CSV table of C-alpha atoms and ligand atoms in Angstrom, one decimal:
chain,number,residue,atom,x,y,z
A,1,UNK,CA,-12.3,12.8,2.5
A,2,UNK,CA,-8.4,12.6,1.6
A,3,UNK,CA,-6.5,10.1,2.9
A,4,UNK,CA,-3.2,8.8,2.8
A,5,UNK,CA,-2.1,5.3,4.1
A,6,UNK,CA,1.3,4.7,5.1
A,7,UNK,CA,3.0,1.1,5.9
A,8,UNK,CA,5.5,-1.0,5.4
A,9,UNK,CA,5.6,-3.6,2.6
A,10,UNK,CA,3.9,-6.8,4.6
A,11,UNK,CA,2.0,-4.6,7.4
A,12,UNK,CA,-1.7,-5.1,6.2
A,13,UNK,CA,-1.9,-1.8,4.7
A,14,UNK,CA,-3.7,-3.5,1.6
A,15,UNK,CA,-6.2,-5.0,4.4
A,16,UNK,CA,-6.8,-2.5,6.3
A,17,UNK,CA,-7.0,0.0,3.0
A,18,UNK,CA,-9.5,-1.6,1.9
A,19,UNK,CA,-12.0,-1.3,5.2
A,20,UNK,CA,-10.9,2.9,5.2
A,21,UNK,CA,-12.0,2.8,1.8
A,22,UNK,CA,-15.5,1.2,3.0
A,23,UNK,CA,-16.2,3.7,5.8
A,24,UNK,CA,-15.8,6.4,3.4
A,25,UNK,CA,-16.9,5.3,-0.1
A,26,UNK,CA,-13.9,6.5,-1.8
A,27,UNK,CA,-11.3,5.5,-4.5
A,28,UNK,CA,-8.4,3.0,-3.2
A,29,UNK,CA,-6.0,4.5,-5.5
A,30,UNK,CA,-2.9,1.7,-4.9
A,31,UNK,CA,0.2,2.3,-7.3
A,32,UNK,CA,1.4,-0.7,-7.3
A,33,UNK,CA,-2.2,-2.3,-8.6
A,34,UNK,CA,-1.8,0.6,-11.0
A,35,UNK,CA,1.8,-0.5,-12.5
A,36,UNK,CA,1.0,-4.3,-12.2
A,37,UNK,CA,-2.3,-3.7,-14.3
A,38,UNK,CA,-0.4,-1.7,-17.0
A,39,UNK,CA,2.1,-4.4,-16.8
A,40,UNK,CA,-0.3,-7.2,-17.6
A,41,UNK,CA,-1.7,-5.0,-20.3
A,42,UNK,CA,1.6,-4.3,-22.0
A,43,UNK,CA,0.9,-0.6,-22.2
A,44,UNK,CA,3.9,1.3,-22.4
A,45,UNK,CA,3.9,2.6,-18.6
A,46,UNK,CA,4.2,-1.1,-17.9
A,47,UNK,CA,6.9,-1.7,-19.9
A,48,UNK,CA,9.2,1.1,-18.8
A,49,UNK,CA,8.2,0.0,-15.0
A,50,UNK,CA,8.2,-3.6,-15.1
A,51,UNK,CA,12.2,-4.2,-14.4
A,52,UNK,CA,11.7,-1.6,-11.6
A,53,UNK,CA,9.3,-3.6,-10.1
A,54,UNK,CA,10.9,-7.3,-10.3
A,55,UNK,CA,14.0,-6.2,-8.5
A,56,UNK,CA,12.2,-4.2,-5.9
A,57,UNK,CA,13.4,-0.5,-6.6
A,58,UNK,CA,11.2,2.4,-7.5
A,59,UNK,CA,9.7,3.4,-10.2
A,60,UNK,CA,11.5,6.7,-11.4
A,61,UNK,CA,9.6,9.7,-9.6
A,62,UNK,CA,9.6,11.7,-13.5
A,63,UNK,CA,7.1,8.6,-14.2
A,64,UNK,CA,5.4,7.8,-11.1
A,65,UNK,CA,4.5,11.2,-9.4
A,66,UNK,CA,2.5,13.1,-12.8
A,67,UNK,CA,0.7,9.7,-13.1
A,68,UNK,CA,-0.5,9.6,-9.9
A,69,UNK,CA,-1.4,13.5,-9.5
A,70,UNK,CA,-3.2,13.2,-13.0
A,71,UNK,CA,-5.4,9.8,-11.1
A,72,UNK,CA,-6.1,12.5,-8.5
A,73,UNK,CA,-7.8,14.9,-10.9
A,74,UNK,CA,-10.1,12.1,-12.4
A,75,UNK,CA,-13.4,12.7,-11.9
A,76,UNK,CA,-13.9,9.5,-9.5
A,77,UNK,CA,-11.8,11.5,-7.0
A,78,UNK,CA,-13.6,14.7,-6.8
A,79,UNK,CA,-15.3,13.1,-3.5
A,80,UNK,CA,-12.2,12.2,-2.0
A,81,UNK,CA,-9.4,9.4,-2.5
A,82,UNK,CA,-7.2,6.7,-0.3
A,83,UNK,CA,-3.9,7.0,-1.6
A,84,UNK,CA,-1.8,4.0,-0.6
A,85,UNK,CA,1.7,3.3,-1.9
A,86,UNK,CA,1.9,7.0,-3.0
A,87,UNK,CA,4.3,8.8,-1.6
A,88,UNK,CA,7.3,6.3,-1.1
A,89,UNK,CA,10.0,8.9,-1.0
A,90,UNK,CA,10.8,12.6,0.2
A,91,UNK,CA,10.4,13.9,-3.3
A,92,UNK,CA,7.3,12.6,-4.0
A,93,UNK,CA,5.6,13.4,-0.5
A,94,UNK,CA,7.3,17.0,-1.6
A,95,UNK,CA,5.7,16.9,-5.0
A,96,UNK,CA,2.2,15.6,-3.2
A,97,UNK,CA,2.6,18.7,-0.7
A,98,UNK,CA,2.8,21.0,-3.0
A,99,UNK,CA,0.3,19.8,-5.4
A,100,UNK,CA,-2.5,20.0,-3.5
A,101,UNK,CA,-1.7,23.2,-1.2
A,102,UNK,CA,-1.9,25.0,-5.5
A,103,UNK,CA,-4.9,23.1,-6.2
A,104,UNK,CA,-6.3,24.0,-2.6
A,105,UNK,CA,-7.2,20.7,-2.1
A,106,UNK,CA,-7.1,19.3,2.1
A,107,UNK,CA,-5.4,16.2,3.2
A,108,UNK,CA,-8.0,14.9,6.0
A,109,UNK,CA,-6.3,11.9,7.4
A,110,UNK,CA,-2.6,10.9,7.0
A,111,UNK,CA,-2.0,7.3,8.8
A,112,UNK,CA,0.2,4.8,9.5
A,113,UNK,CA,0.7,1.4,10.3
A,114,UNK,CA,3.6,0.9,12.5
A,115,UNK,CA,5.3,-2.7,11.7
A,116,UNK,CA,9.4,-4.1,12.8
A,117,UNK,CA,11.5,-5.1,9.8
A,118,UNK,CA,11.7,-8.9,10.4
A,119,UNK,CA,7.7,-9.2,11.5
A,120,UNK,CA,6.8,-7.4,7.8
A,121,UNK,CA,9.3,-9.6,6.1
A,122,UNK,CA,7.9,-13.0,7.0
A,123,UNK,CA,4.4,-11.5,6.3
A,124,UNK,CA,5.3,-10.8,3.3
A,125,UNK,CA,6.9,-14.3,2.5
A,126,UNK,CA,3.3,-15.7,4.0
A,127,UNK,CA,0.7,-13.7,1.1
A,128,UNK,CA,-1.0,-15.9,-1.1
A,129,UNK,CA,-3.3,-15.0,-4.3
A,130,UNK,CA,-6.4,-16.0,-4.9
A,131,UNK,CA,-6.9,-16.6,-8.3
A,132,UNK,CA,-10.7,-15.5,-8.2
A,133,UNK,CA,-9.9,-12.4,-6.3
A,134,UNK,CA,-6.7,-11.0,-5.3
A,135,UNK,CA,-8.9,-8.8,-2.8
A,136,UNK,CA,-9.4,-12.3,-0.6
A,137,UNK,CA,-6.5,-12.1,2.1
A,138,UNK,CA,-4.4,-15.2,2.7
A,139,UNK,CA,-1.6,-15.5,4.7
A,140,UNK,CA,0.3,-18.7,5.9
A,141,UNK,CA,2.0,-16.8,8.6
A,142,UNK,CA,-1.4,-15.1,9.8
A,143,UNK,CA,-3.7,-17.1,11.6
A,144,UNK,CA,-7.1,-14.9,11.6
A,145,UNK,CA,-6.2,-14.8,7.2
A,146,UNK,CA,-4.5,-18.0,7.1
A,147,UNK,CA,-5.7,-20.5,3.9
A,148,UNK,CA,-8.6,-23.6,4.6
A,149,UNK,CA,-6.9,-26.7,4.4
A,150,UNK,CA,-8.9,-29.2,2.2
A,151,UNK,CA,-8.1,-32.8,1.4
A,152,UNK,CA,-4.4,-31.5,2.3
A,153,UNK,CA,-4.3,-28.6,0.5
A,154,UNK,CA,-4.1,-24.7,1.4
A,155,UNK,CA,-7.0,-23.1,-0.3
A,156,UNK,CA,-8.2,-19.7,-0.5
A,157,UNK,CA,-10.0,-19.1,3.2
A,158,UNK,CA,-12.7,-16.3,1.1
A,159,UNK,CA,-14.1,-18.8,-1.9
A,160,UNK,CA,-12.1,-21.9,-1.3
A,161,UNK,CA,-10.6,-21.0,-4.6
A,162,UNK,CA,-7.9,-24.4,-4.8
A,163,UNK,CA,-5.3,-21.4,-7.0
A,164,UNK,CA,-3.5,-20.3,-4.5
A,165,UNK,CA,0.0,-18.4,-5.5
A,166,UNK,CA,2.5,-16.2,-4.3
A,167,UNK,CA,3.9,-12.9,-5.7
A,168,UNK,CA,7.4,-12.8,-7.5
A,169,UNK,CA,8.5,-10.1,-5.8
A,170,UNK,CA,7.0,-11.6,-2.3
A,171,UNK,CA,9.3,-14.5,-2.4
A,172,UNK,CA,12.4,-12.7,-3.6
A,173,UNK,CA,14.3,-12.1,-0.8
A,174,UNK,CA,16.9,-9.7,-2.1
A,175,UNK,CA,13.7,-7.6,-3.6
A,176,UNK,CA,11.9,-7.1,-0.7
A,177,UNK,CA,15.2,-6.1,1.6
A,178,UNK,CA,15.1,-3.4,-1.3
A,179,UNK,CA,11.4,-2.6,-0.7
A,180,UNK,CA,12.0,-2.5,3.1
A,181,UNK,CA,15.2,-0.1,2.9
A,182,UNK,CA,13.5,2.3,0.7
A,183,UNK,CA,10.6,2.0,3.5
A,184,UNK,CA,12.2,2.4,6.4
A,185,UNK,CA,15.1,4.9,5.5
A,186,UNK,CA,14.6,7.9,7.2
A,187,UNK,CA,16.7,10.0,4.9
A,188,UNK,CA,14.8,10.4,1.6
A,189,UNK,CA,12.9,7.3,1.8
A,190,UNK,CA,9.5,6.3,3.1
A,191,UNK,CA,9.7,7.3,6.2
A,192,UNK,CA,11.2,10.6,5.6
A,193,UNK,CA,8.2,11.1,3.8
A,194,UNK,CA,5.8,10.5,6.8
A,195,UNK,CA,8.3,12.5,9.1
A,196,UNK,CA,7.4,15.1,6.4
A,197,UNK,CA,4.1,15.1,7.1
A,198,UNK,CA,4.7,14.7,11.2
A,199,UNK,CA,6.0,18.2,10.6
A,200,UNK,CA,3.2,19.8,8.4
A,201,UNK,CA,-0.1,17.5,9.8
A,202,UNK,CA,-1.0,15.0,12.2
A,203,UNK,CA,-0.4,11.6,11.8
A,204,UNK,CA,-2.4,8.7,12.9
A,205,UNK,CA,0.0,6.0,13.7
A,206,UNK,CA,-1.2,2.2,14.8
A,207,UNK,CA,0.5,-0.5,15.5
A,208,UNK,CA,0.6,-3.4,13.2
A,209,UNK,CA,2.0,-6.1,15.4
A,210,UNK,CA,-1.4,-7.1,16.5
A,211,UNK,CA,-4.1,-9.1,15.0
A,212,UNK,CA,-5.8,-7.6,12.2
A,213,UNK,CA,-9.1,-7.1,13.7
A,214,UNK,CA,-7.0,-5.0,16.5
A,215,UNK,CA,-5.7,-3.2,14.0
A,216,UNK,CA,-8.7,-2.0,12.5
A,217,UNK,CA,-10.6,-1.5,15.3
A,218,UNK,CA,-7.7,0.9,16.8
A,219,UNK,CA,-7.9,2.9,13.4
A,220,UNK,CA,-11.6,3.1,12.8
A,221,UNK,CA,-11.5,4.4,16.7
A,222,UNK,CA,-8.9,7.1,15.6
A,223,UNK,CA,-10.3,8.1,12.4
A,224,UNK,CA,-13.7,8.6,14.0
B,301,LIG,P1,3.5,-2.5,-3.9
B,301,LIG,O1,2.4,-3.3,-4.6
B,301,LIG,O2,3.1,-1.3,-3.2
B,301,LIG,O3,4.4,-3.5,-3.1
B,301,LIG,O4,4.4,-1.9,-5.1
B,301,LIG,C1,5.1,-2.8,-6.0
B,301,LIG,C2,6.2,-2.0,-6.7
B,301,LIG,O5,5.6,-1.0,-7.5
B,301,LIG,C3,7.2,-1.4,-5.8
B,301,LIG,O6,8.2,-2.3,-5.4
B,301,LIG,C4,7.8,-0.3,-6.8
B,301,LIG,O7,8.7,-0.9,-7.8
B,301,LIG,C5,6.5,0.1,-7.5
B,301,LIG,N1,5.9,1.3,-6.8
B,301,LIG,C6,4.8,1.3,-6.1
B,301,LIG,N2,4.6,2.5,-5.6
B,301,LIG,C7,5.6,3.3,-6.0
B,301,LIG,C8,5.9,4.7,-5.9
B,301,LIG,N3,5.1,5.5,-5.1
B,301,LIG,N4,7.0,5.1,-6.5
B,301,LIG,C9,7.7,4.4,-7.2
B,301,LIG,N5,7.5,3.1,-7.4
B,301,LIG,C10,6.4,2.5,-6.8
């Protein structure tokens, strides 16, 4: 099974990813995991991506698309991948397309979570880390993933982990009106991506306003 997750920065794509990647027992292949773990490596990818990142733009496509069609041919991915993050622009979604029509390879499912500007901004602003396991959602602006409060502090709702911390690029307001105009611009940005794929596939599109049981249950019922 081939997927492809589209969403907003903030829209629970991570969440919900990661319950699509359950139901069919494939790799969540996230490129921004993939840059922020060759960051804390120091590996030369992270280097040349790492200001990229901090100030909210893309990586360069000449970087990011060969590494993410070379994760594709690994052998973990022979029974199928969620790509999430990946594509983020026209050219890349181009580059995708054309990729797997030569290697004759299906895209099953291509959804999306449907999310305003301002709601996925304060969502964002809300994420908090768990230092145990950045896999346990916490949100201060979600109530069903909002932090325990213990002895007056916010701690992680999953383990009760007391490490709670934010993102740099989550609290940067300047860096994530960058990541949300590359998103939602309809010209060559993210969305012009998914409109490419409106034209070529169908596209399962949910709404992300609602809770984020609702959310799932909507695209577990779609995805079948
Ligand atoms: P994310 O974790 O999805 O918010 O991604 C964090 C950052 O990684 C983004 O703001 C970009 O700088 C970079 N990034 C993630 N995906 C891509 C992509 N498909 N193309 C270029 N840069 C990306």
């Amino acid at each position: 099974m081939n997927i492809l997750i589209f969403g907003p920065n903030g829209s629970g794509k991570g969440t919900q990813g990661a319950i699509i990647q359950k139901k069919y027992g494939v790799p969540h292949i996230e490129t921004g995991v993939i840059f922020r773990q060759n960051i804390s490596k120091k590996t030369p990818l992270g280097e040349k991506a790492k200001a990229f990142i901090d100030c909210g733009e893309l990586v360069p496509d000449d970087i990011t698309i060969p590494m993410i069609l070379d994760r594709l041919r690994e052998d973990d991915c022979k029974k199928g991948w969620l790509l999430d993050g990946f594509p983020r622009n026209l050219a890349q979604a181009e580059a995708l397309w054309a990729a797997l029509e030569k290697e004759k390879i299906k895209l099953d499912y291509v959804t999306e979570i449907d999310l305003d500007r301002e709601t996925a901004k304060k969502r964002i602003m809300g994420r908090r880390l768990c230092k145990m396991d950045n896999n346990h959602p916490n949100n201060i602006y979600i109530d069903a993933i909002k932090p325990i409060e213990k002895n007056g502090k916010m701690v992680c709702r999953v383990c009760g982990c007391e490490e709670l911390s934010t993102r740099a690029d989550d609290q940067d307001t300047a860096a994530i009106d960058k990541r949300h105009g590359i998103y939602y611009d309809t010209q060559t940005g993210t969305l012009a991506a998914v409109n490419f794929f409106k034209k070529r596939t169908k596209v399962i599109s949910v709404d992300g306003s609602v809770s984020v049981k609702e959310v799932t249950e909507e695209l577990l019922k779609k995805l079948k």
